[in-house]
mmCIF file of C-alpha atoms and ligand atoms in Angstrom:
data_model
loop_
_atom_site.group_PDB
_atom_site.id
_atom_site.type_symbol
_atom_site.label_atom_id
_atom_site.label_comp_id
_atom_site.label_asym_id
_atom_site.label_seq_id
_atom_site.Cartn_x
_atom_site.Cartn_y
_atom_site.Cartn_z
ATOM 1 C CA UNK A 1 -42.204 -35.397 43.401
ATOM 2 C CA UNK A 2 -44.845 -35.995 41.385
ATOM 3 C CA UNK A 3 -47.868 -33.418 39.995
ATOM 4 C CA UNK A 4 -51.460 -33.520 41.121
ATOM 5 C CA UNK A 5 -54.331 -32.888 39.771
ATOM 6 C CA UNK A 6 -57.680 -30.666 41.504
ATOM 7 C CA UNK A 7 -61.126 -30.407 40.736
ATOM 8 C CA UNK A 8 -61.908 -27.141 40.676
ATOM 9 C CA UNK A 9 -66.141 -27.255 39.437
ATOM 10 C CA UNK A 10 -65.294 -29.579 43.272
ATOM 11 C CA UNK A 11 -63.451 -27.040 45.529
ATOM 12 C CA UNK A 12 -64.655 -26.686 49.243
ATOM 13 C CA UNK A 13 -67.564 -24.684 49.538
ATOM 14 C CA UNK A 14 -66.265 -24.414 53.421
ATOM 15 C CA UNK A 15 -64.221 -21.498 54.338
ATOM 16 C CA UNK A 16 -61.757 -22.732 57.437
ATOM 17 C CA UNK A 17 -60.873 -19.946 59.454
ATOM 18 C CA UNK A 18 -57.393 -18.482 58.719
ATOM 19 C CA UNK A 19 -56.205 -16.768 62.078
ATOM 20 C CA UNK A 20 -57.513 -14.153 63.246
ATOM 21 C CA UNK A 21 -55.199 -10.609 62.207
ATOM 22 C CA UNK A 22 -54.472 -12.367 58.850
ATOM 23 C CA UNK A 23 -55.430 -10.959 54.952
ATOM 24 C CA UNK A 24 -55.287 -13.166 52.156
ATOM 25 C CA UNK A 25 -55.204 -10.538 49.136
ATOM 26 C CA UNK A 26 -53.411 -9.933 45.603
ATOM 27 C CA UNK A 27 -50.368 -7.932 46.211
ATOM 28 C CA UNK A 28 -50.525 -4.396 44.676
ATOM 29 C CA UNK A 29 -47.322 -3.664 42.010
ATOM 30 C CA UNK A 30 -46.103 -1.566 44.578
ATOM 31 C CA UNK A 31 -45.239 -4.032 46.935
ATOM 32 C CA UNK A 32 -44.039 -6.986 44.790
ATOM 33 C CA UNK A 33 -40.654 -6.498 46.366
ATOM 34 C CA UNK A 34 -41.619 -6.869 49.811
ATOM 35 C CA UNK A 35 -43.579 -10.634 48.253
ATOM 36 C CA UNK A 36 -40.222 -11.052 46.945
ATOM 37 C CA UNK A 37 -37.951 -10.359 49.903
ATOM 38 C CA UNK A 38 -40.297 -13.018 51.952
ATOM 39 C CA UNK A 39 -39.368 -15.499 48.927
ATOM 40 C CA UNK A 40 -36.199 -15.187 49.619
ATOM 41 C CA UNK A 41 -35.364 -14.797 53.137
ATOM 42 C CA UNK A 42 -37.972 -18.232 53.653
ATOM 43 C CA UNK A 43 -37.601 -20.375 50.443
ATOM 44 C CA UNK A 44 -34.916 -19.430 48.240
ATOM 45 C CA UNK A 45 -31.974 -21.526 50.121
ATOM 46 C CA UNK A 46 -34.423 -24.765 49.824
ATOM 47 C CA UNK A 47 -35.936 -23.503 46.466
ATOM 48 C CA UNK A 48 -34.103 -21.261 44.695
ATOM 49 C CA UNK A 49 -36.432 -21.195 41.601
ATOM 50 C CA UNK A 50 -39.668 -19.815 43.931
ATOM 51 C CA UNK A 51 -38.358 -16.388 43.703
ATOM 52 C CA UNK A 52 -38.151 -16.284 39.691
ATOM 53 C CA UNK A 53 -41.591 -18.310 40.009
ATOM 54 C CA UNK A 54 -43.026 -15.576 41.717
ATOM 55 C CA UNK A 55 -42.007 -12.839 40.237
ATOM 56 C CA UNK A 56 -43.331 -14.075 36.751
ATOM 57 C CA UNK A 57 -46.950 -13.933 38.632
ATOM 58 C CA UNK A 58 -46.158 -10.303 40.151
ATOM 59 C CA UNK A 59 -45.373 -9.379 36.952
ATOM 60 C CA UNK A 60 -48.687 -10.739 35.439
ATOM 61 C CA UNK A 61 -52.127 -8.199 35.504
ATOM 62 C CA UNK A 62 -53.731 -8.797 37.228
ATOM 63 C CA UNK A 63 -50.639 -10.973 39.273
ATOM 64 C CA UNK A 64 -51.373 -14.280 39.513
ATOM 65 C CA UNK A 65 -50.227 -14.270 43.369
ATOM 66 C CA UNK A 66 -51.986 -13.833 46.502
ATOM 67 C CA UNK A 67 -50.029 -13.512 49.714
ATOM 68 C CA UNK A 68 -51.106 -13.328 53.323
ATOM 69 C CA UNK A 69 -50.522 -10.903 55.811
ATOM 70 C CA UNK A 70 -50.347 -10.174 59.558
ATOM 71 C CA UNK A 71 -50.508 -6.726 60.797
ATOM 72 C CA UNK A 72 -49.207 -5.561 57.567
ATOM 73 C CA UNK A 73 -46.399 -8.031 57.136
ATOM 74 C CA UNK A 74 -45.922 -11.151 54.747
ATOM 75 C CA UNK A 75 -46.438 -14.068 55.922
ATOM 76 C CA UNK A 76 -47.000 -16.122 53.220
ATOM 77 C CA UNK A 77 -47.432 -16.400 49.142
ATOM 78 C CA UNK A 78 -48.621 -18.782 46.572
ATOM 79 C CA UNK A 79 -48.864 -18.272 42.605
ATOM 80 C CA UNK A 80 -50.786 -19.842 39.678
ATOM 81 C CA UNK A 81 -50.176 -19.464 36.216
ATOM 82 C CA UNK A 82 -46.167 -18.902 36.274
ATOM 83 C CA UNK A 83 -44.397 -21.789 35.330
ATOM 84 C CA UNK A 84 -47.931 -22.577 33.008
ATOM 85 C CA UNK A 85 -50.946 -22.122 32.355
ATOM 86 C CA UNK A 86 -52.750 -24.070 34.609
ATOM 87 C CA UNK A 87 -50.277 -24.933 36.857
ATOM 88 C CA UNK A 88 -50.639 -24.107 40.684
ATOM 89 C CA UNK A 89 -47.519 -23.303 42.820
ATOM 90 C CA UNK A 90 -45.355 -22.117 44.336
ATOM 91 C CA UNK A 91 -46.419 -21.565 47.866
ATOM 92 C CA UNK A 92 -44.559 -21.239 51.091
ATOM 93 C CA UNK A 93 -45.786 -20.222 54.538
ATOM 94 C CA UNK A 94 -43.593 -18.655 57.375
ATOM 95 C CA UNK A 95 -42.411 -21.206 59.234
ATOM 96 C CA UNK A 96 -42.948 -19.391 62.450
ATOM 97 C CA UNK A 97 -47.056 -19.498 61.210
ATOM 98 C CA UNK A 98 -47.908 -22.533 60.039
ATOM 99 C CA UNK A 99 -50.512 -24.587 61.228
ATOM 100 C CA UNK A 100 -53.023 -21.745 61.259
ATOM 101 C CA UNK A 101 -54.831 -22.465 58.476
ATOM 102 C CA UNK A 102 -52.756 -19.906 55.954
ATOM 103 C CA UNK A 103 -51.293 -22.042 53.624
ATOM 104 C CA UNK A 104 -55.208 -23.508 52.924
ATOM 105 C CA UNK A 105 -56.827 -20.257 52.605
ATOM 106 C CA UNK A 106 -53.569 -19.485 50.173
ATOM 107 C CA UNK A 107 -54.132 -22.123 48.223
ATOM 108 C CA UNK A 108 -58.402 -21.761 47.903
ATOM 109 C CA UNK A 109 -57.713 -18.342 46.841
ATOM 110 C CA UNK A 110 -55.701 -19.122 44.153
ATOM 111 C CA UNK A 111 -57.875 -22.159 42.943
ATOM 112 C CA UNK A 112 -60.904 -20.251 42.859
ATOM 113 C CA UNK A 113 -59.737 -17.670 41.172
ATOM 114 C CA UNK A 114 -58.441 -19.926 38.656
ATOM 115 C CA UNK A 115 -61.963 -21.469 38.680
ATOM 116 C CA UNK A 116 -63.724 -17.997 38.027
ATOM 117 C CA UNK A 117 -60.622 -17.586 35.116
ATOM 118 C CA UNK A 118 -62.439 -20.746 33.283
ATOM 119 C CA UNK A 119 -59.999 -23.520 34.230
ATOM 120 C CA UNK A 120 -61.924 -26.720 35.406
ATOM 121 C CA UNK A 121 -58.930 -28.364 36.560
ATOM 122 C CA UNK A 122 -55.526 -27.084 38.664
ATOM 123 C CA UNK A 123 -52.639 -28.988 38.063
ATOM 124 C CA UNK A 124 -50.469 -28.561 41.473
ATOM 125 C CA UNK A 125 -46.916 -28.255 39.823
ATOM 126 C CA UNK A 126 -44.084 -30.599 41.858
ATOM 127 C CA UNK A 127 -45.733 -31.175 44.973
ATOM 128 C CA UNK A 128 -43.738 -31.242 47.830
ATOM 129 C CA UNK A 129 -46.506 -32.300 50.341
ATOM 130 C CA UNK A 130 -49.323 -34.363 48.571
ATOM 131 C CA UNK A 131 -50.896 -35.033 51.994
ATOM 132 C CA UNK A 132 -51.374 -31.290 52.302
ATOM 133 C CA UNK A 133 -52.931 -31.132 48.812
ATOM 134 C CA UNK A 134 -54.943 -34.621 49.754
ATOM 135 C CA UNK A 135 -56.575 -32.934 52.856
ATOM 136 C CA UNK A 136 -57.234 -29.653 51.820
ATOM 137 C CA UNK A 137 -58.703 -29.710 48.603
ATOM 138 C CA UNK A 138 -58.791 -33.488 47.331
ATOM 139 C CA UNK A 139 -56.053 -33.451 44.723
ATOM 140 C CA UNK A 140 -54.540 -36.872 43.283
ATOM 141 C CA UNK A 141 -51.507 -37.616 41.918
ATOM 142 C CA UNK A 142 -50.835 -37.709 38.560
ATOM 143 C CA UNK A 143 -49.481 -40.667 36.861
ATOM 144 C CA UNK A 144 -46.252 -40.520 34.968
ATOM 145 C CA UNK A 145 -45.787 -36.874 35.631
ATOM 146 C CA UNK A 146 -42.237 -37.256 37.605
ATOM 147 C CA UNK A 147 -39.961 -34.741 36.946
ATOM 148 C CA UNK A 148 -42.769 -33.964 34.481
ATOM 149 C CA UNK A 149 -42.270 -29.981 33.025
ATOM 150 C CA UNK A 150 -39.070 -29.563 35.191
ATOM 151 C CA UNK A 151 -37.022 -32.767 33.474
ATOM 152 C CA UNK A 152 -35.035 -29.818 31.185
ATOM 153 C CA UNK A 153 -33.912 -27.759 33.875
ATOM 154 C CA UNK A 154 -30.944 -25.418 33.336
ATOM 155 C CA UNK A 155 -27.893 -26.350 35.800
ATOM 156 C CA UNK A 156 -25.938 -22.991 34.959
HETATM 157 C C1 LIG B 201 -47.200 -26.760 52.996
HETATM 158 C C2 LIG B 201 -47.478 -25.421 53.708
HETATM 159 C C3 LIG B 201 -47.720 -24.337 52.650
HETATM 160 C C4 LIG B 201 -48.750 -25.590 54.572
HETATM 161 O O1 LIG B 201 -49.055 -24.319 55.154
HETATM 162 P P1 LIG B 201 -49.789 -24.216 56.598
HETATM 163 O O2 LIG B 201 -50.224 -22.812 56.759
HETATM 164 O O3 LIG B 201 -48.924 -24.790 57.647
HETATM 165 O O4 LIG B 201 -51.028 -25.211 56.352
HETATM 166 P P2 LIG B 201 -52.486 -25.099 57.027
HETATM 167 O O5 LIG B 201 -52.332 -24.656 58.443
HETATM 168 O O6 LIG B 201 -53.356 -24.265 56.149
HETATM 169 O O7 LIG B 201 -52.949 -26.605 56.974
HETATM 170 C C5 LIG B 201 -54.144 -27.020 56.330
HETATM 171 C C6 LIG B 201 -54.332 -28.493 56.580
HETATM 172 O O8 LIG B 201 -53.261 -29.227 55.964
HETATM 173 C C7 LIG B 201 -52.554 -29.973 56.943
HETATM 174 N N1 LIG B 201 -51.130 -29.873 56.608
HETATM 175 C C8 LIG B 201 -50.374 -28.764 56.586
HETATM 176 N N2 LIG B 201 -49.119 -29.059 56.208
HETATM 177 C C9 LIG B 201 -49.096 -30.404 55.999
HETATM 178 C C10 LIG B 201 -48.079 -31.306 55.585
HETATM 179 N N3 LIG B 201 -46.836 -30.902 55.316
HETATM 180 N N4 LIG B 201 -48.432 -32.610 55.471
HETATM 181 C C11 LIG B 201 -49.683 -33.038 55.741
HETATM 182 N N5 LIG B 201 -50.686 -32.213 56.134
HETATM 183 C C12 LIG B 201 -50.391 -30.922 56.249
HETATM 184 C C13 LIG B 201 -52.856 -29.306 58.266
HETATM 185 O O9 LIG B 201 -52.740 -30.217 59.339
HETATM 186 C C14 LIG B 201 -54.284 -28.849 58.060
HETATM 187 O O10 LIG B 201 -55.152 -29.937 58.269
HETATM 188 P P3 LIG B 201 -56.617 -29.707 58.973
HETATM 189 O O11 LIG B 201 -57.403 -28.875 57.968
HETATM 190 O O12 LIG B 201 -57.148 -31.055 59.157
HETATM 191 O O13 LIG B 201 -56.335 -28.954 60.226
HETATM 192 C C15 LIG B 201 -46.307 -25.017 54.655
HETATM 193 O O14 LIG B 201 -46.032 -26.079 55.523
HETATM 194 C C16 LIG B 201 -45.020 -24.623 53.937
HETATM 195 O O15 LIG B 201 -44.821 -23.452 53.587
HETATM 196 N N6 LIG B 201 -44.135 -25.607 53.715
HETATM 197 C C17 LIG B 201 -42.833 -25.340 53.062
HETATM 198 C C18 LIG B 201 -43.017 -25.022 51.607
HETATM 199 C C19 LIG B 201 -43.741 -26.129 50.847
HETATM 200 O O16 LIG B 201 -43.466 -27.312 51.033
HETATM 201 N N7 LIG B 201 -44.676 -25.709 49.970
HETATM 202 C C20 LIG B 201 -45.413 -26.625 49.121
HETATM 203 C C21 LIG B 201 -44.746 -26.644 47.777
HETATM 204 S S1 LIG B 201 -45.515 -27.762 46.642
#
């Protein structure tokens, strides 16, 4: 999977609706392990790095992780700035509410706040779905950067 790169001085002025009943916010300190539990129970089987990921941006102030919420609950997450500077990711939606529009607003949040932070460009970091990227906010691969930052992995 490679890397992709977004313009962020080009982000979507648009704003899609999300559905209706759902927050996109920055999770308070106090509830970084509920963010965490929905890490785990959702992604951490698949991608057991997200929840270390994630809780380097909880742990950031202010975090540098916006989730999304139904009637109180988390639904989904997505972090910039944890892995690097720079770098977008992860994000996950539920699976049970996708295709509403939450993993976009997720990801515009993030970006524009990492516009308004100074960057000019996002890097998304090991994208799993570069049509998602593509569509929602124009992002383009990056040449040469397979396995990129992750090549050194630790196995144990
Ligand atoms: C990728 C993911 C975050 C998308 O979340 P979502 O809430 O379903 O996405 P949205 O409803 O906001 O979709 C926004 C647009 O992207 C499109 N889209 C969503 N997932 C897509 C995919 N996997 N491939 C291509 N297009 C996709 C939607 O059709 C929609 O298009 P539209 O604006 O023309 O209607 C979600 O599928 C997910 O959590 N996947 C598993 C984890 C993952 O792969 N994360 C990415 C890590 S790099």
């Amino acid at each position: 999977m490679t890397d992709m790169l977004v313009r962020l001085y080009d982000l979507p002025g648009d704003d899609a609706p999300v559905a209706p009943g759902v927050v996109v916010q920055r999770p308070l300190a106090a509830d970084s392990h509920h963010v965490l539990a929905f890490v785990e129970r959702h992604f951490a089987a698949s991608a057991p790095g997200w929840v270390d990921e994630c809780r380097c941006a909880l742990a950031a102030r202010p975090p540098t992780c916006f989730v999304a919420a139904e009637a109180g609950a988390v639904i989904g997450f997505a972090c910039f700035d944890a892995t690097a500077r720079g770098l977008f990711g992860p994000v996950g939606v539920a699976p049970d509410a996708r295709g509403r529009g939450v993993g976009r607003a997720l990801l515009l949040a993030c970006l524009r706040q990492m516009a308004a932070d100074g960057y000019a460009y996002a890097v998304i970091g090991w994208a799993h779905s570069e049509a998602f990227y593509r569509r929602a906010v124009g992002a383009e691969p990056i040449a040469g950067s397979e396995p990129g930052l992750y090549a050194g992995r630790l196995r144990g």
